[in-house]
Short mmCIF file of C-alpha atoms (C1' of nucleotides) in Angstrom, two decimals:
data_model
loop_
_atom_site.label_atom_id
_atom_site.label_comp_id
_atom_site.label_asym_id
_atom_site.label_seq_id
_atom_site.Cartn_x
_atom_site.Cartn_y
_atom_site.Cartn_z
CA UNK A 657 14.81 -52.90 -116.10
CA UNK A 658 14.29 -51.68 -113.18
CA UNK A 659 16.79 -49.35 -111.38
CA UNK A 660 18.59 -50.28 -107.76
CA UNK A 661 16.06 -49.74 -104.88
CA UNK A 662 13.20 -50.70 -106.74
CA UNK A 663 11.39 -53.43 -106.81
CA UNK A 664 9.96 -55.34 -110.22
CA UNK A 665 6.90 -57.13 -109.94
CA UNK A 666 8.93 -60.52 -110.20
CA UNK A 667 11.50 -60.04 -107.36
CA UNK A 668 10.05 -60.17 -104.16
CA UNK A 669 10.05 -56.98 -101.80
CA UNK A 670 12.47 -56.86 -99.27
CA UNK A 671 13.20 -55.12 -95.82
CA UNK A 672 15.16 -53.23 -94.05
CA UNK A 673 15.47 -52.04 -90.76
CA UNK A 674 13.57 -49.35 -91.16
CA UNK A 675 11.14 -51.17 -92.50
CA UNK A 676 10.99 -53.62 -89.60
CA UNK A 677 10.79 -50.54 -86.70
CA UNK A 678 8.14 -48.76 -88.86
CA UNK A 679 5.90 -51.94 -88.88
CA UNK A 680 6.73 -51.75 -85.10
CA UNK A 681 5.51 -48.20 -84.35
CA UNK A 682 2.71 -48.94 -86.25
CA UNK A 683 1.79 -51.95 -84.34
CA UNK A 684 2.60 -50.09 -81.08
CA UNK A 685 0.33 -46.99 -81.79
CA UNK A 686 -2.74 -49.25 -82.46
CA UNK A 687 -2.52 -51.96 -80.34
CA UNK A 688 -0.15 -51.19 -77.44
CA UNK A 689 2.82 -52.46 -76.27
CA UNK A 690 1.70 -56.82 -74.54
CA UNK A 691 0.75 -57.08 -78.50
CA UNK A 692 4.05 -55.59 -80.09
CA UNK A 693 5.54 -59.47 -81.18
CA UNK A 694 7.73 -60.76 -83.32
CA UNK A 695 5.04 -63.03 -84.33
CA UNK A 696 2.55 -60.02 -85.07
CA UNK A 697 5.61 -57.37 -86.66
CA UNK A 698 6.03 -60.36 -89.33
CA UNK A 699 2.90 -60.77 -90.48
CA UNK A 700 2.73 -56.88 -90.52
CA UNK A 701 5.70 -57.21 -92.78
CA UNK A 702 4.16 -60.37 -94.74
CA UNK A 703 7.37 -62.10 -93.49
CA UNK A 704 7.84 -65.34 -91.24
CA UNK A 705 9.55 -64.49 -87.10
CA UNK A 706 12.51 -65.85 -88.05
CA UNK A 707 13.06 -63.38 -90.98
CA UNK A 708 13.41 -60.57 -88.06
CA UNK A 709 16.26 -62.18 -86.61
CA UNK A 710 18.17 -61.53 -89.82
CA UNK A 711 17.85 -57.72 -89.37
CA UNK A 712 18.19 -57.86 -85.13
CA UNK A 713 19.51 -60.28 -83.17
CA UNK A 714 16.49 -60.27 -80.59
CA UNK A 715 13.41 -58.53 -79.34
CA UNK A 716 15.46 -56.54 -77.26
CA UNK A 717 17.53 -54.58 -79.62
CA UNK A 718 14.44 -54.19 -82.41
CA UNK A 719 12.35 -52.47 -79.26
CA UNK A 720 15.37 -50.24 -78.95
CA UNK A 721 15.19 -49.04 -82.13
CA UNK A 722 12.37 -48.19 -81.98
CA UNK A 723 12.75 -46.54 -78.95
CA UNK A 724 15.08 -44.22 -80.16
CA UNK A 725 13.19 -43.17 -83.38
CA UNK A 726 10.16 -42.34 -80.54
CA UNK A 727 12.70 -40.15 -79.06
CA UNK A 728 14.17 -38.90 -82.35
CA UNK A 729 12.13 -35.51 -82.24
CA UNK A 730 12.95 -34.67 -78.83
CA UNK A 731 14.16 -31.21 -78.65
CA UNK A 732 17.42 -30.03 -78.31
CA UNK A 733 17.57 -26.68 -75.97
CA UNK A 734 17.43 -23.77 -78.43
CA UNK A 735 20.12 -21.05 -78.95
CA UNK A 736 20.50 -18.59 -77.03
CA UNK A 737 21.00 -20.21 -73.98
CA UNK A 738 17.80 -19.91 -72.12
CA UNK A 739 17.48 -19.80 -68.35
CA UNK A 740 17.52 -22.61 -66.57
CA UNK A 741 13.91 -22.50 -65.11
CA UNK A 742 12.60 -21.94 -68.82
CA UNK A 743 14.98 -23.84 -70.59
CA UNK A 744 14.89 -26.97 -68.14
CA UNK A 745 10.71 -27.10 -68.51
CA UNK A 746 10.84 -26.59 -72.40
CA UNK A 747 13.35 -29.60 -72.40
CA UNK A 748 10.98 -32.04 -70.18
CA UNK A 749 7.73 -30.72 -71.96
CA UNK A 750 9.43 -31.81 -74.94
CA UNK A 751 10.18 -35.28 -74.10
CA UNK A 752 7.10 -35.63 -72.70
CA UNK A 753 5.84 -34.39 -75.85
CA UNK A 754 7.25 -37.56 -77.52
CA UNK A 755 6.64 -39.99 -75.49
CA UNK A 756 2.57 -39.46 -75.21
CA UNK A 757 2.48 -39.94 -79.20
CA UNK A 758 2.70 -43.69 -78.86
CA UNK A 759 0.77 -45.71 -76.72
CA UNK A 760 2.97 -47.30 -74.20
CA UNK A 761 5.57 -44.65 -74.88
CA UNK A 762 7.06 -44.20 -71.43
CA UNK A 763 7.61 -47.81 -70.80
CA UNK A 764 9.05 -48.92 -73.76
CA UNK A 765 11.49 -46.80 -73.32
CA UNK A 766 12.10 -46.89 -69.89
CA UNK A 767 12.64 -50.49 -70.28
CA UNK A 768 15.64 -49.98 -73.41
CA UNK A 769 16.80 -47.44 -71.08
CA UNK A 770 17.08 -50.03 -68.09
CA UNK A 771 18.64 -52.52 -70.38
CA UNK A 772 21.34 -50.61 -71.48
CA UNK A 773 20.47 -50.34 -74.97
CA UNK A 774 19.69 -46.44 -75.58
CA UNK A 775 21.19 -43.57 -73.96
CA UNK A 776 19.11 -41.48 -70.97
CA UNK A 777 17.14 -38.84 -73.23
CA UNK A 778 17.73 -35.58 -73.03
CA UNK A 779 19.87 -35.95 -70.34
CA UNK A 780 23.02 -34.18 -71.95
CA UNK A 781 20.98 -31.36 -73.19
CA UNK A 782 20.16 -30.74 -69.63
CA UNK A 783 23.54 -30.66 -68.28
CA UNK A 784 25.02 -28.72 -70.57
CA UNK A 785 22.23 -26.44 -70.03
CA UNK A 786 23.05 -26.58 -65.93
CA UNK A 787 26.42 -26.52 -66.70
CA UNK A 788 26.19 -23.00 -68.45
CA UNK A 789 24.26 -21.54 -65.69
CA UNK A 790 27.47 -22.60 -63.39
CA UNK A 791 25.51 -25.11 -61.61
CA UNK A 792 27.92 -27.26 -59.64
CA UNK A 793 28.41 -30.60 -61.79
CA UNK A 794 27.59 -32.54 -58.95
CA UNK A 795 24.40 -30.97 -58.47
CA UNK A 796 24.59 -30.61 -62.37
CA UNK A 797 24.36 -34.60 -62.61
CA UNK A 798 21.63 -34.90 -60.12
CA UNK A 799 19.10 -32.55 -60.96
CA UNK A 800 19.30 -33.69 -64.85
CA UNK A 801 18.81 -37.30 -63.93
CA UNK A 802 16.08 -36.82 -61.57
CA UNK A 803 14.15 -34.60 -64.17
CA UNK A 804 14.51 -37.09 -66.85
CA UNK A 805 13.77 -39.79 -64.00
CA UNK A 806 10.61 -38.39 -62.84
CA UNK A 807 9.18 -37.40 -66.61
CA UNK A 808 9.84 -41.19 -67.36
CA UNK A 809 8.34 -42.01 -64.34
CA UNK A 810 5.02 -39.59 -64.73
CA UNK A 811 4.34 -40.23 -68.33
CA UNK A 812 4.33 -44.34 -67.51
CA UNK A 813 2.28 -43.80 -65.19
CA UNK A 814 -0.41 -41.29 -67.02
CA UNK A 815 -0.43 -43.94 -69.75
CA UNK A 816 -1.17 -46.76 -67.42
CA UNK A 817 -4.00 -44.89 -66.38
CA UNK A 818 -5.27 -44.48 -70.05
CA UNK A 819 -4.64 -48.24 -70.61
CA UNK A 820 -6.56 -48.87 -67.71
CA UNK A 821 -9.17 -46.50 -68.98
CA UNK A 822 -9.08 -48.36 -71.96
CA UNK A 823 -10.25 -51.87 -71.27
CA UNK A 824 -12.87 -50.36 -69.25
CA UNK A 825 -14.43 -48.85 -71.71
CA UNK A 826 -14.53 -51.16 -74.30
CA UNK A 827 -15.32 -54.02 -71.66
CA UNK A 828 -18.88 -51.62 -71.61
CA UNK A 829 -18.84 -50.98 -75.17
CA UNK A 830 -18.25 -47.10 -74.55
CA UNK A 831 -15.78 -45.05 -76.70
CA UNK A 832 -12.26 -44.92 -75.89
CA UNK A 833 -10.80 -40.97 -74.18
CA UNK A 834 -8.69 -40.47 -77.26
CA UNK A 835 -6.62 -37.20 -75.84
CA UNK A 836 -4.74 -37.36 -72.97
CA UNK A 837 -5.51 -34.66 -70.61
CA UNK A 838 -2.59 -32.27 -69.44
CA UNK A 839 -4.17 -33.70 -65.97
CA UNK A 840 -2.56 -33.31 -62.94
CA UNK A 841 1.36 -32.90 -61.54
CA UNK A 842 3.54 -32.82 -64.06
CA UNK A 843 4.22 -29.38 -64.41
CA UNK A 844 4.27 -29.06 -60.24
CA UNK A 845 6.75 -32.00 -60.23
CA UNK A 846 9.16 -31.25 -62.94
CA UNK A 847 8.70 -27.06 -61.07
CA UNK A 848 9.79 -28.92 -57.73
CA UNK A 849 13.04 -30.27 -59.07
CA UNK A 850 13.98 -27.25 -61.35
CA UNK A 851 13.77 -24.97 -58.28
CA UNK A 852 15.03 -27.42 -56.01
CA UNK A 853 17.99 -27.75 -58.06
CA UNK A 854 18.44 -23.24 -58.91
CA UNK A 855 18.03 -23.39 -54.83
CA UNK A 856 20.71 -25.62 -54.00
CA UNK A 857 22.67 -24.04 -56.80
CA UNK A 858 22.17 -20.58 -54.95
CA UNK A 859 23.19 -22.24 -51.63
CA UNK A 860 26.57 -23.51 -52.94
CA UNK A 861 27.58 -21.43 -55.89
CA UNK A 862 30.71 -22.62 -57.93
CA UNK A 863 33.97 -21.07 -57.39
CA UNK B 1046 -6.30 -87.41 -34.68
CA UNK B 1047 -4.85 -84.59 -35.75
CA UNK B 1048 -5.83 -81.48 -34.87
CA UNK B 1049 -7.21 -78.97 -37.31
CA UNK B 1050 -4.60 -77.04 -38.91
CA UNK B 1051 -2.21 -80.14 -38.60
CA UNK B 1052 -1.13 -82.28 -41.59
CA UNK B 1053 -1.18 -85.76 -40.34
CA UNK B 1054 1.09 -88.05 -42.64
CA UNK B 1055 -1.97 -89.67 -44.68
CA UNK B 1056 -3.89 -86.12 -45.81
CA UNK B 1057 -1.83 -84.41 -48.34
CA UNK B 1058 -0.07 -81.43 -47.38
CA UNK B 1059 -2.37 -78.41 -48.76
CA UNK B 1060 -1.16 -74.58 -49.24
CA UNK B 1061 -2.54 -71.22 -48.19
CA UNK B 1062 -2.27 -68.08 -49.50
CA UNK B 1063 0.74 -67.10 -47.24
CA UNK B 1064 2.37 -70.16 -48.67
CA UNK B 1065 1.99 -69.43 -52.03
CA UNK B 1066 4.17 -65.80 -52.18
CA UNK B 1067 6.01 -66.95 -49.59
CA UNK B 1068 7.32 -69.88 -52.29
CA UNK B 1069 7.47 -66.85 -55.02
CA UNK B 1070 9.50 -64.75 -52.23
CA UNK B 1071 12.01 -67.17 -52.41
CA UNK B 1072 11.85 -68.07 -56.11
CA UNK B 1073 12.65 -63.87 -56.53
CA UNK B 1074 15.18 -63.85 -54.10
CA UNK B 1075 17.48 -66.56 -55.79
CA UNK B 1076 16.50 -66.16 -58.96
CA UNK B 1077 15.34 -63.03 -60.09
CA UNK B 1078 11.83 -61.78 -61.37
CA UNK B 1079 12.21 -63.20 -65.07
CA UNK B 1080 12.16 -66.66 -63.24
CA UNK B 1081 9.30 -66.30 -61.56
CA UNK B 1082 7.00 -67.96 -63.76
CA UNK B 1083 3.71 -69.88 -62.54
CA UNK B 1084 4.84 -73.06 -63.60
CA UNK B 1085 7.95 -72.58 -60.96
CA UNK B 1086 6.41 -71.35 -58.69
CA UNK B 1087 4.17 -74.24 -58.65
CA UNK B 1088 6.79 -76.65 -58.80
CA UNK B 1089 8.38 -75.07 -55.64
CA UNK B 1090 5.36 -75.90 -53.80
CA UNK B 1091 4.96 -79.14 -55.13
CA UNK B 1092 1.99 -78.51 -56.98
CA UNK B 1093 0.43 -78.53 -60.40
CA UNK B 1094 0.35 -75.19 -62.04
CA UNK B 1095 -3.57 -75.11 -62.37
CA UNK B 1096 -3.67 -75.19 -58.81
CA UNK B 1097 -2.51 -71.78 -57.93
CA UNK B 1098 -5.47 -70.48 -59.74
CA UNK B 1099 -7.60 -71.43 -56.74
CA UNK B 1100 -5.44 -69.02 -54.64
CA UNK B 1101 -5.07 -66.30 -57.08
CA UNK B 1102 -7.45 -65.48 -59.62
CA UNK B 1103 -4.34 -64.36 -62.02
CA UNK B 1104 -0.91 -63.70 -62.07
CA UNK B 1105 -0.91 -60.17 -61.63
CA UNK B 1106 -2.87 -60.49 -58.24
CA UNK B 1107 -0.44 -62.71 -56.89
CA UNK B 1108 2.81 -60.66 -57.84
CA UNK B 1109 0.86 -58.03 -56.39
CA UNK B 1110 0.56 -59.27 -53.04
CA UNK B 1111 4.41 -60.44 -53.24
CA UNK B 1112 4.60 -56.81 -53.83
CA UNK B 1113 2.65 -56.24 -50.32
CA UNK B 1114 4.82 -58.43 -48.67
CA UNK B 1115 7.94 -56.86 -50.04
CA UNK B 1116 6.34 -53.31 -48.85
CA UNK B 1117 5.77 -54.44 -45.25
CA UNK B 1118 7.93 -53.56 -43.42
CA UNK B 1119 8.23 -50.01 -44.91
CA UNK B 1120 8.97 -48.43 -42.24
CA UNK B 1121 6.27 -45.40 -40.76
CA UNK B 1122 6.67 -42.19 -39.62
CA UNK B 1123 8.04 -42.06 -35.85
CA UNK B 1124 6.80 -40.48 -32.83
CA UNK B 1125 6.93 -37.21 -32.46
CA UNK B 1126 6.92 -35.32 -35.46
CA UNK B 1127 10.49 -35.00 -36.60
CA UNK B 1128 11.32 -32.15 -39.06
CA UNK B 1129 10.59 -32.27 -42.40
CA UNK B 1130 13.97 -33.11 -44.04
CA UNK B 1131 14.99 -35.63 -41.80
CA UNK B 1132 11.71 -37.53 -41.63
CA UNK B 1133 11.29 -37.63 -45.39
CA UNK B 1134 14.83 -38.40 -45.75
CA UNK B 1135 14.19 -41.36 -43.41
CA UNK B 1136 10.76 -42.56 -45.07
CA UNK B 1137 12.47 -42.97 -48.73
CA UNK B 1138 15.81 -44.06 -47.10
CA UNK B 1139 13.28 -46.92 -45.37
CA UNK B 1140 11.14 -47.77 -48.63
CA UNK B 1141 14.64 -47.88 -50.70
CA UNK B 1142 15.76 -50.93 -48.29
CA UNK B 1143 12.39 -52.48 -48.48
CA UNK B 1144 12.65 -52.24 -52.49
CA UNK B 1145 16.39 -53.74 -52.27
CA UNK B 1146 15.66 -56.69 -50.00
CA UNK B 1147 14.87 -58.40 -53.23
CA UNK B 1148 16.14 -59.01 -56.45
CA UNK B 1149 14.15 -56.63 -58.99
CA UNK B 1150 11.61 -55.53 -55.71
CA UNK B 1151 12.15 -51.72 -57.24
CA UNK B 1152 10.54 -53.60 -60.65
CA UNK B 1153 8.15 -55.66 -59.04
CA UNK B 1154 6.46 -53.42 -56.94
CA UNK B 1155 6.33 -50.73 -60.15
CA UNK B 1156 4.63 -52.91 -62.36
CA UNK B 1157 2.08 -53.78 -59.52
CA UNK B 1158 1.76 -50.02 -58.72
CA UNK B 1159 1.46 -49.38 -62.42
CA UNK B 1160 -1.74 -52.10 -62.91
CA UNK B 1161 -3.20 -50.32 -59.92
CA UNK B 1162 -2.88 -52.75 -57.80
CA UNK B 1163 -1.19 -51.86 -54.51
CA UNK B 1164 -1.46 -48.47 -53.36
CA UNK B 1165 1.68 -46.51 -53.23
CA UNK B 1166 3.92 -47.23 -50.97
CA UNK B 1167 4.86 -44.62 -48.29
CA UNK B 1168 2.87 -41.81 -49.91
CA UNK B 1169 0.53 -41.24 -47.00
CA UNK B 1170 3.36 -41.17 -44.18
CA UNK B 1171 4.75 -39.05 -46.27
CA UNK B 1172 1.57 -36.70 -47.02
CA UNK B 1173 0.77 -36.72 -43.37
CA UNK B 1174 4.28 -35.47 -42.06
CA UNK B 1175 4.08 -32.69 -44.69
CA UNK B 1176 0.79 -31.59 -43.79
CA UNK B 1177 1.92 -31.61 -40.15
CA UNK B 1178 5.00 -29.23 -41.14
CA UNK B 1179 1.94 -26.86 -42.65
CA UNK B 1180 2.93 -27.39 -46.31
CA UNK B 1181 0.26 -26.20 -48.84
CA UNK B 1182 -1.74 -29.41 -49.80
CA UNK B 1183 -1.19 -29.32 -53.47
CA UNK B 1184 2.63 -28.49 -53.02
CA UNK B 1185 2.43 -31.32 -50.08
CA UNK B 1186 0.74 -33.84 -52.87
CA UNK B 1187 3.38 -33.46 -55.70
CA UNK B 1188 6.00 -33.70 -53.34
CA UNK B 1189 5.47 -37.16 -51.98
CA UNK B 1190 4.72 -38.84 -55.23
CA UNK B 1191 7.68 -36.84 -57.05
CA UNK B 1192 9.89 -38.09 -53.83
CA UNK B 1193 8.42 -41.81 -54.29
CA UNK B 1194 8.40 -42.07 -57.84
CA UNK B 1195 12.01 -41.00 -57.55
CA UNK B 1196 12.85 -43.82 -55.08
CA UNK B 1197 11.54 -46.71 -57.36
CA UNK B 1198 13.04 -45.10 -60.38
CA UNK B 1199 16.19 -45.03 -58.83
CA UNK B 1200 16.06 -48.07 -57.39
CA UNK B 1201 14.73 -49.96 -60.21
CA UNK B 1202 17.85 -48.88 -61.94
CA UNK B 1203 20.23 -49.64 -59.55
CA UNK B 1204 19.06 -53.09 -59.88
CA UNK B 1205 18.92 -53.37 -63.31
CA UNK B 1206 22.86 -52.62 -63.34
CA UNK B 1207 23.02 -55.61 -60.62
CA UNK B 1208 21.31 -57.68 -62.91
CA UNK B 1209 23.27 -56.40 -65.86
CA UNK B 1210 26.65 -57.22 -63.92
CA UNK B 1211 25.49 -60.60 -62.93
CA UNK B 1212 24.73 -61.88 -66.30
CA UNK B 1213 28.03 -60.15 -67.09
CA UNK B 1214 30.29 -62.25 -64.35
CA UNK B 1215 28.44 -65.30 -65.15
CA UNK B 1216 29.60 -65.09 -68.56
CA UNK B 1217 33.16 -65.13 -67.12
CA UNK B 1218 32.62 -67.21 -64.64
CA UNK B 1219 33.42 -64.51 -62.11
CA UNK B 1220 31.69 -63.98 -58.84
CA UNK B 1221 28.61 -62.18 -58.03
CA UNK B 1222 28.90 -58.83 -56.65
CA UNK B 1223 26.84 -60.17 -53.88
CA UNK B 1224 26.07 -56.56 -52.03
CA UNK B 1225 24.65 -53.81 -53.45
CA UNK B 1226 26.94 -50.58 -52.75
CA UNK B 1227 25.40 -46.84 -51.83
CA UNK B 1228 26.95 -46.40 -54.86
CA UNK B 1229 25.61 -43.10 -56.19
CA UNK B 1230 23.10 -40.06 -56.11
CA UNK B 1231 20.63 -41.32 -54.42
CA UNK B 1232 21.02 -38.98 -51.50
CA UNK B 1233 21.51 -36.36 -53.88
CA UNK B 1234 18.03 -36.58 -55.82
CA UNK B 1235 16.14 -37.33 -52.41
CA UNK B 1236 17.74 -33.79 -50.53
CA UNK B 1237 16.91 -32.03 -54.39
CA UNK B 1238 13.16 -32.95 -53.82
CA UNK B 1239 12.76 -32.37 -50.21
CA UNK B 1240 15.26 -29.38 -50.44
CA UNK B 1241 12.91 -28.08 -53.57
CA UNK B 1242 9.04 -28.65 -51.43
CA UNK B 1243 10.50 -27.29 -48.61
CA UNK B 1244 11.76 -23.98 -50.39
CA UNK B 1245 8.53 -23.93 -52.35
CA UNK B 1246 6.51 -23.80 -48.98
CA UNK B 1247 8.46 -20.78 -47.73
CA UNK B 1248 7.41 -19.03 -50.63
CA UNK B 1249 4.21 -19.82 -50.75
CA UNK B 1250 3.10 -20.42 -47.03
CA UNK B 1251 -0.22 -21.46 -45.67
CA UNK B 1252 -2.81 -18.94 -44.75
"C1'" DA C 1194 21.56 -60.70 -98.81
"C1'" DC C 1195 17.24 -61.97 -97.24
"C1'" DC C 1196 13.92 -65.28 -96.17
"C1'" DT C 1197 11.28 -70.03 -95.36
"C1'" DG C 1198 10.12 -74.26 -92.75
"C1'" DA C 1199 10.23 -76.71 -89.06
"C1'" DA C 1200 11.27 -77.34 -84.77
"C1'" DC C 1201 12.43 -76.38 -79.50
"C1'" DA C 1202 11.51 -75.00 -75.05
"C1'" DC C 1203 8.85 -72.43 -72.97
"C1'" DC C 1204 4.58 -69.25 -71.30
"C1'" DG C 1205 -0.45 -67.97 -68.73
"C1'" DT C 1206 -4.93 -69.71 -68.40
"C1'" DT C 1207 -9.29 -72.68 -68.46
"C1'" DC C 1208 -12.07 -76.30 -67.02
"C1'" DA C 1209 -13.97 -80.66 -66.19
"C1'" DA C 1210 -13.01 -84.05 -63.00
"C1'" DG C 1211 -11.21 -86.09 -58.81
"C1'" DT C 1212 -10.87 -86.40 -53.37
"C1'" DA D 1088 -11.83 -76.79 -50.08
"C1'" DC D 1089 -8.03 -77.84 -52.74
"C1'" DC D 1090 -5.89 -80.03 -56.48
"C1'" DT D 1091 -4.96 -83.03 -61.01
"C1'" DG D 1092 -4.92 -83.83 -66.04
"C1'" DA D 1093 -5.24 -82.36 -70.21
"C1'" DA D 1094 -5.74 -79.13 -73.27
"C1'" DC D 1095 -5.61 -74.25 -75.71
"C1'" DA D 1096 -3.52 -70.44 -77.66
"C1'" DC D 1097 0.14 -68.34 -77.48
"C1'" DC D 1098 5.49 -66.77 -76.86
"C1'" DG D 1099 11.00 -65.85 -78.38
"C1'" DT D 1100 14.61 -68.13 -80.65
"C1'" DT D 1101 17.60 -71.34 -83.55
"C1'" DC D 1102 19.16 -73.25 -87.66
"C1'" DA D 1103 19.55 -75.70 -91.79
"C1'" DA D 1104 18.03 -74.85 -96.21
"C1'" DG D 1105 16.36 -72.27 -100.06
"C1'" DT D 1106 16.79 -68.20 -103.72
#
DNA sequence: ACCTGAACACCGTTCAAGT
DNA sequence: ACCTGAACACCGTTCAAGT
């Protein structure tokens, strides 16, 4: 009766991947990332832990899927070619962009990222941007993995902050700051490295 | 008989603070940061587990002051004034050796920095000798925590890839890699940041 | 193909009680 | 002042077995 892909009321509903990282990102925007679990994503999924390790062979690779679906909308540098100052920003706005719509969003994926287990975001759209303002690829290399380096870096640490902020407030019962303000140095950092880098670039221009 | 301070052979032998992380010191320097658990730590010191709770009210506090320990020797700022490039050079070049002293110290002292609690490391040297060099305070502010965020990112990753290569020849059988080489851009991404505050000050220089 | 049941080898932490 | 003993409430992971 009923077609491929659906489920009767008889056979029992089954997952997929998908299914197992969107029970994840659910988990991780309400509660944070000490109570993303196996334990806790199964009975999100009405499933025993050891049904997970049918679809991932360990925490490690499930929290990189979901890291890269965190990172799925990051912008890709837009066409025309921008200039480097503008384009550069846009790019690390962007990613920053991303990772502030979880909670926890910075470390989760800096710690896939130091694993091994995703690629360095946005990092190719940033040297191929350098690269087609004839930035030498040295310098190329550098200033892209510093940027993405210190936006990592900078949105971990706002969101510690707001963690912190957290359990303060509802150890007094007050309400939790639900934006995050723009705050402080981001834009000043990530301005420090893109002119650092059109500086240097000046100072030892490519053949 | 014996004097205060002394263990004679009848009294049990009983541990201080100091000995405590200097026990976990050890623990992370043979066998990495996912080892150092309470319960080993404990059983270095002969110990039950409960009893390091008398020392440290959690676990956080006491990686924390393994993290102060680590920091130490940090080098500061010498006498007189050097310029600007050479002496923040020298100040992240001195923090980076502090941070690779130790297996996962770049991780370590993060995740303590992160909870809030040690202060960053280096910053104020680092403040001071721009404020000296008559950088604009704001400019002078986002420079030393874009330059020291930079240093534990980077260094943080270069030990992950030790890590990642010592699981990897352990698999085989192989041996270690026991020192850690220069290897890479390190120098680069330190002389883009203080190349990019210092060009930023000439543009914008103090009244 | 997807999941259960039951177990294994761990964690950090608390707290009354000992000396 | 410093530590033991015993417990509590968790973890990630494995693996045979079910359907």
């Amino acid at each position: 009766m009923a077609p491929p892909g659906a489920n009767s009321a008889a056979a029992p509903a089954r997952r997929s991947k998908t299914d197992v990282v969107d029970a994840a990102l659910g988990i991780l925007a309400t509660q944070g990332l000490p109570d993303l679990t196996m334990r806790r994503i199964a009975d999100e999924l009405g499933v025993r832990p050891s049904a997970l390790y049918w679809h991932f062979p360990n925490k490690q690779t499930l929290l990189a899927a979901v890291s890269e679906r965190i990172l799925a909308l990051s912008g890709s540098a837009p066409d025309p070619t921008p200039p480097w100052r503008e384009g550069a920003t846009a790019i690390a706005t962007s990613l920053q962009r991303c990772l502030l719509r979880y909670r926890d969003g910075a470390e989760l994926v800096s710690s896939s990222l130091a694993m091994g287990l995703i690629q360095p975001p946005a990092q190719r759209q940033l040297l191929e941007l350098a690269l087609a303002h004839r930035m030498p690829p040295a310098l190329a290399r550098v200033a892209s993995s510093t940027l993405v380096h210190f936006v990592l870096g900078h949105t971990f640490h706002v969101q510690q902050r707001l963690e912190l902020a957290r359990v303060a407030a509802s150890a007094v019962g007050a309400p939790v700051p639900a934006a995050t303000a723009p705050e402080d140095d981001f834009e000043g950092g990530v301005a420090l490295i893109v002119h650092g880098a059109e500086s240097l670039a000046r100072a030892d221009p490519r053949p």
